[in-house]
C-alpha angles and dihedrals in degrees: 000000000000132000113223132180113202135169106231115192090335096313122107114233129185112208139180107215143172102251091222093056118106122244088241093058092047091052093048105034103032103029096028091226090151095169085089104081117210117185119118090054095201105074098259102118109040093217088125097052115142134163121252113192088340095308122114113242136174100241097200088062099045118088113222089229090064093063119097117238112269092019112166113239123191119192129177089270088064094054104056144338132218088258095047114027122195113237090253091055094045091048092051089053092046095054095042096245096145108084111144083356098206093120095043100092090053091050092048093054092042092050092049091051090051095048091048088057098036116017093183107043127167119237090253091053090052091050092047092049093053092046093048091050094046096242102167129189122182097183114053110030094242097264095101090049091053089046089054095049091050092049093047091048090054090051092049091049089052094245095116132034114241090230088071088071094056121095115252116210111233118247091249091056094236122137096181108112094013135104095256106161117250113256094244096048098096093049090050097052092045095047092239097119110100115227123187095281091050093049089047091060089058099051116123127268112278094042111142124223117225129212125189125230102215133197114251094197130061101230130016147132116249110228096175147339118220112198099163097104093044092051090057094054119111116276096007114144098176144343108221121209133168091276089065093058113099099204135053093296090229137122123198143061129132092101131144114271089237091059108116093197127096106279092215101037103137113087119216086218119009111247108165104013145019110225103181141010108275097027114155113250103166141358124224114207115198143154094261136024091240092054092047093050093047092050093047087063088060096058108106118209119192106213133183103204118225131195109287117221104202099175137039095249090051092051090050095055115122093244096045116125119237104261089210104034110235094024126086120245088229097058108160135038127188120189129196122207118174125159120330126347101276096204098088090041092052092044088060100032117119093225122038133156129186135182149167116234137184127194113196136237097272116202119220094226097197112183090228113054127209118308132162146147138199139203141155110265131213091281092049092252118150098244120198124189117197145127091278115154092190107049100166093039093049090050089057091046097052107028097083091044093052093041096238128131117245093241088057095052123084125179124194128187118228119208101282128225090212131301106180087198107311090108089062080088122057110253115165098358096094092039097054089040090054091049092052092047092049095047102030089225134102110272132200123201123188120174116213112230093265089056092045089054098043101039105040127075128267137204106286115243119237124211105203139184113186133174121195130182142187135193126243091275093056097256117142111243107173150351137203123196136179120177143167125216114211098206100168121235100313123073101206109133092348091122091051090053092051090052089055089058093061090044097054109029100102094003117154096042137087100249107162099187123046138160119182142164130193125186127194114219130195114224136166096247122097114314116254118251133172117287126181111288090018109216099353101090088057093046098047093047087068103037100037092047090052093046088059092047092048091050089052091050090051092046091237125133107257090233093055093042091054093045091052092056106035125114111286131183118252096022099097090241119164135188119258085272095055096255121138110234113249092225135013108217101146098095090055092042089055091048090055092046098045099085091046090050092051091048091049093051092049092048092050092049092049098045103037117111132177089257097046114027118195128206145171126232132191131194135171122218135190133180136175126236109231146018115307109275123346113023136163149146144217131216136174123227118197130189111221134182090261102036137294132324121209117206112195146142098230095148117214124221085170092279093118111273090156096057091036089059095040096046093048094044093046091052091048092048096047093118089064093056095227122168114234089248089062091064112084121201122215107180147175107001119118091212093064110012127068128234112284097164126242129319094244139107092033086279103131100080090050104038102031090033091058090047090051090050091049094049094046091050090052091052092048091049090052092049095048116106121213090261092056097255121115134254118237124237091260091051092051090052093045092052092047093241121157115264097196126062131188116229117202138178133177136172127220097213123141123230115233116276130227089284092052096252125132144090103265099169136040093203135031134192120226128202139170116202130202121190126186111201138184119208121197102218091200095059106015091236113151123208124189105219103175134012132189130185131184113195139180112204097150120247113356118238098191123007095204093054095045093048090046093051091050095048092047096045092049090051090052089049091054089049090049090051098046116018122357121107144140105198110108107067092200098046107031097068106113140039096265098045091046087060104253109179119235127203095279090052092060122063118251089212104075115150121197126195130177135208105198109206107172115240112224092211097041123092106268087347097303130144126187126269114190099093097038100083095051098048096091111342088113091056091055087059092047091048088049090056089051091049092049100043110009090244115133110206109203100165113062143251098053095222117185093253091056093049092045091050089053092049091051092047092053090047091051091050095048 
């Protein structure tokens, strides 16, 4: 042990520390300064940045022994408080930078260190600073953070008044359509919002720490598990294996009836087989995390390794074993039949293009990994806290496996440091629940980042072959598609994903004749889980690449070719699934984009050189708001002495569930004249909030928003006196009127049938993307220099949230195009090596424009937004590479070596 005296945020502290402990862990676990966020553990995210003697350091990488005595440490808690925000914090709130918020404290400290050194930085200097100091954000695309730093710097130089950063309530009292800050924003920039790790530090004495024993091979039989040595290790209370689980030991369900796979094919703990690298085999429960991890190393698993099928084609080979014995590796097929058979038409068409495409296994790369804990509550319910974005669904998916009745299972969502969809699937919920049931004690489970990467799901790769044709006038006449979905070893939602393929390949255009087939394949690579824009990035990679190639073949500008063929009112056009679009905004979207496209082309032509070729790429993207087919939600609205309380399960990845709820409720309650602060939000706890469905498919604003509107209208009707004025709370009580009203909403849509026809969504989102890229012909490195998007998502609830979702989704699209991957199980194990983009990898010049066509079935005309920016932003980048160099990248990501190989091949052929 080591005695250290440090000055923490101006206060001298004497500490006794383990010299090998990091500064970040001392701050968090001994001083409970939990504003400093430590998760990645290897200096790749910057969330743990603090200042030491005025210098910015990554606290997870600094040993406490390396600090001088009386060193001065500044954490986010020493910069500002909720009652007195620093200008940097206030500016971040004002521009909407805090989304999930997990990275925000690190950015606050980093920005303060920069401004102390350089009070008048340029935007490029800010971006370089954040990149150099590994400040990573997965949510907002960096531009809002840079905006905030520039604004705060102007305030600190005395060039702006700090009051300019504060929100001003409009004269009409409405916050719908404004930039009203989200309710959690201040807590996020001050580090006072408690995420799972922070809550874990405050669990009661007697809480056990859990460590996973993971598989280190991708496919094997389990011949035995020896826990004897682990059980004798210090502090170990129990080693939990499959034999300790009371239920069926299975996760899953909710699959299509035509799915030939095992409906419950994911074990909670593997008992007979390992299906993928990282599978959970046992859980060690001990007094400390260190003891649990040490004991987990002592568990001996006797494995008989089997052939590992790490891609869909490999798993489809004639000699491939059934990954789940008794069930075929190709377990679901979705066909698409629209109009005439296009084959003879395409065989005779004057203009036809065809290609093979692969979109990779994209990792979610949240800055906060997976954390959760479980205990038995006051009603003896097994209560599980996690980052779940599907509380009621996850309860259904894990209850039989655990052997617990639904009325004795309660799930609660912690504030989430991002999910982007992976928490649509249960990850640690069943594991930590099993540990608590087996030990009878509260249990806490925190994956390190390696475990978060290797255990949780990824975007499922698609292998696609698509043929597209047009007539002599440039009108699309037909399309054929055949694709494979590599969904990993577990079937949950794999059928849904395959259905999305036939919905979105070719979407956006009037294609009268289509035949398609998608097949879902079990493999031994990472299991497929939801990822933002589920199924559409794969689909649009194929169709939007071919649209560009077909335009080139026709000799038509790709902008004009798209405009000629997009959905238009009055033409009888339908989606690939035979559904008439609910609105037709594309002609106006193209009108808005046209001048930016012309400017981009001129800029590329002027600036391109033989060494750095510049190009412009377009792509069109569409996504539906909701679950396929019937969807709906329920909320409760309660009148209180001080205002109204909204109870809902609008789960928050960081996308803005709090302001989504508040903005919608405030608009619905306008007749009552309530201030936003009079509306209380109670969210995401099965004990007190009703089922609103998952936060996926950009459905929440529509489904839960409509339910909020319905409930608020019922309350207002009950409060209305005969003369049109409103009863007070006391009058409602005195008259014996109900104070709580149930808001409900449900759609009557039909999921697509076996031929791919149906009307799966009531509302769609529409976007046109424009990427301007520079390709270094000497290295193959691609840089996106400018990006423009024009989007129609109906009426906008909150401008900050919508902008933030667009910026962040575009950044993820650029990462998908150029760098992100989870293929190599030995290499792709941390944020950096998985290709996470930093500030310098994303353009500072991102322009966003909106066409606001009201949606008849959306609350106050709104649609969703979250999925829209990641539908096809990556294809705009790929098309830009093609425009700049002539190289068509069909297998993502477009790494420099791939682009360079294409450049050299074209040079050799010329």
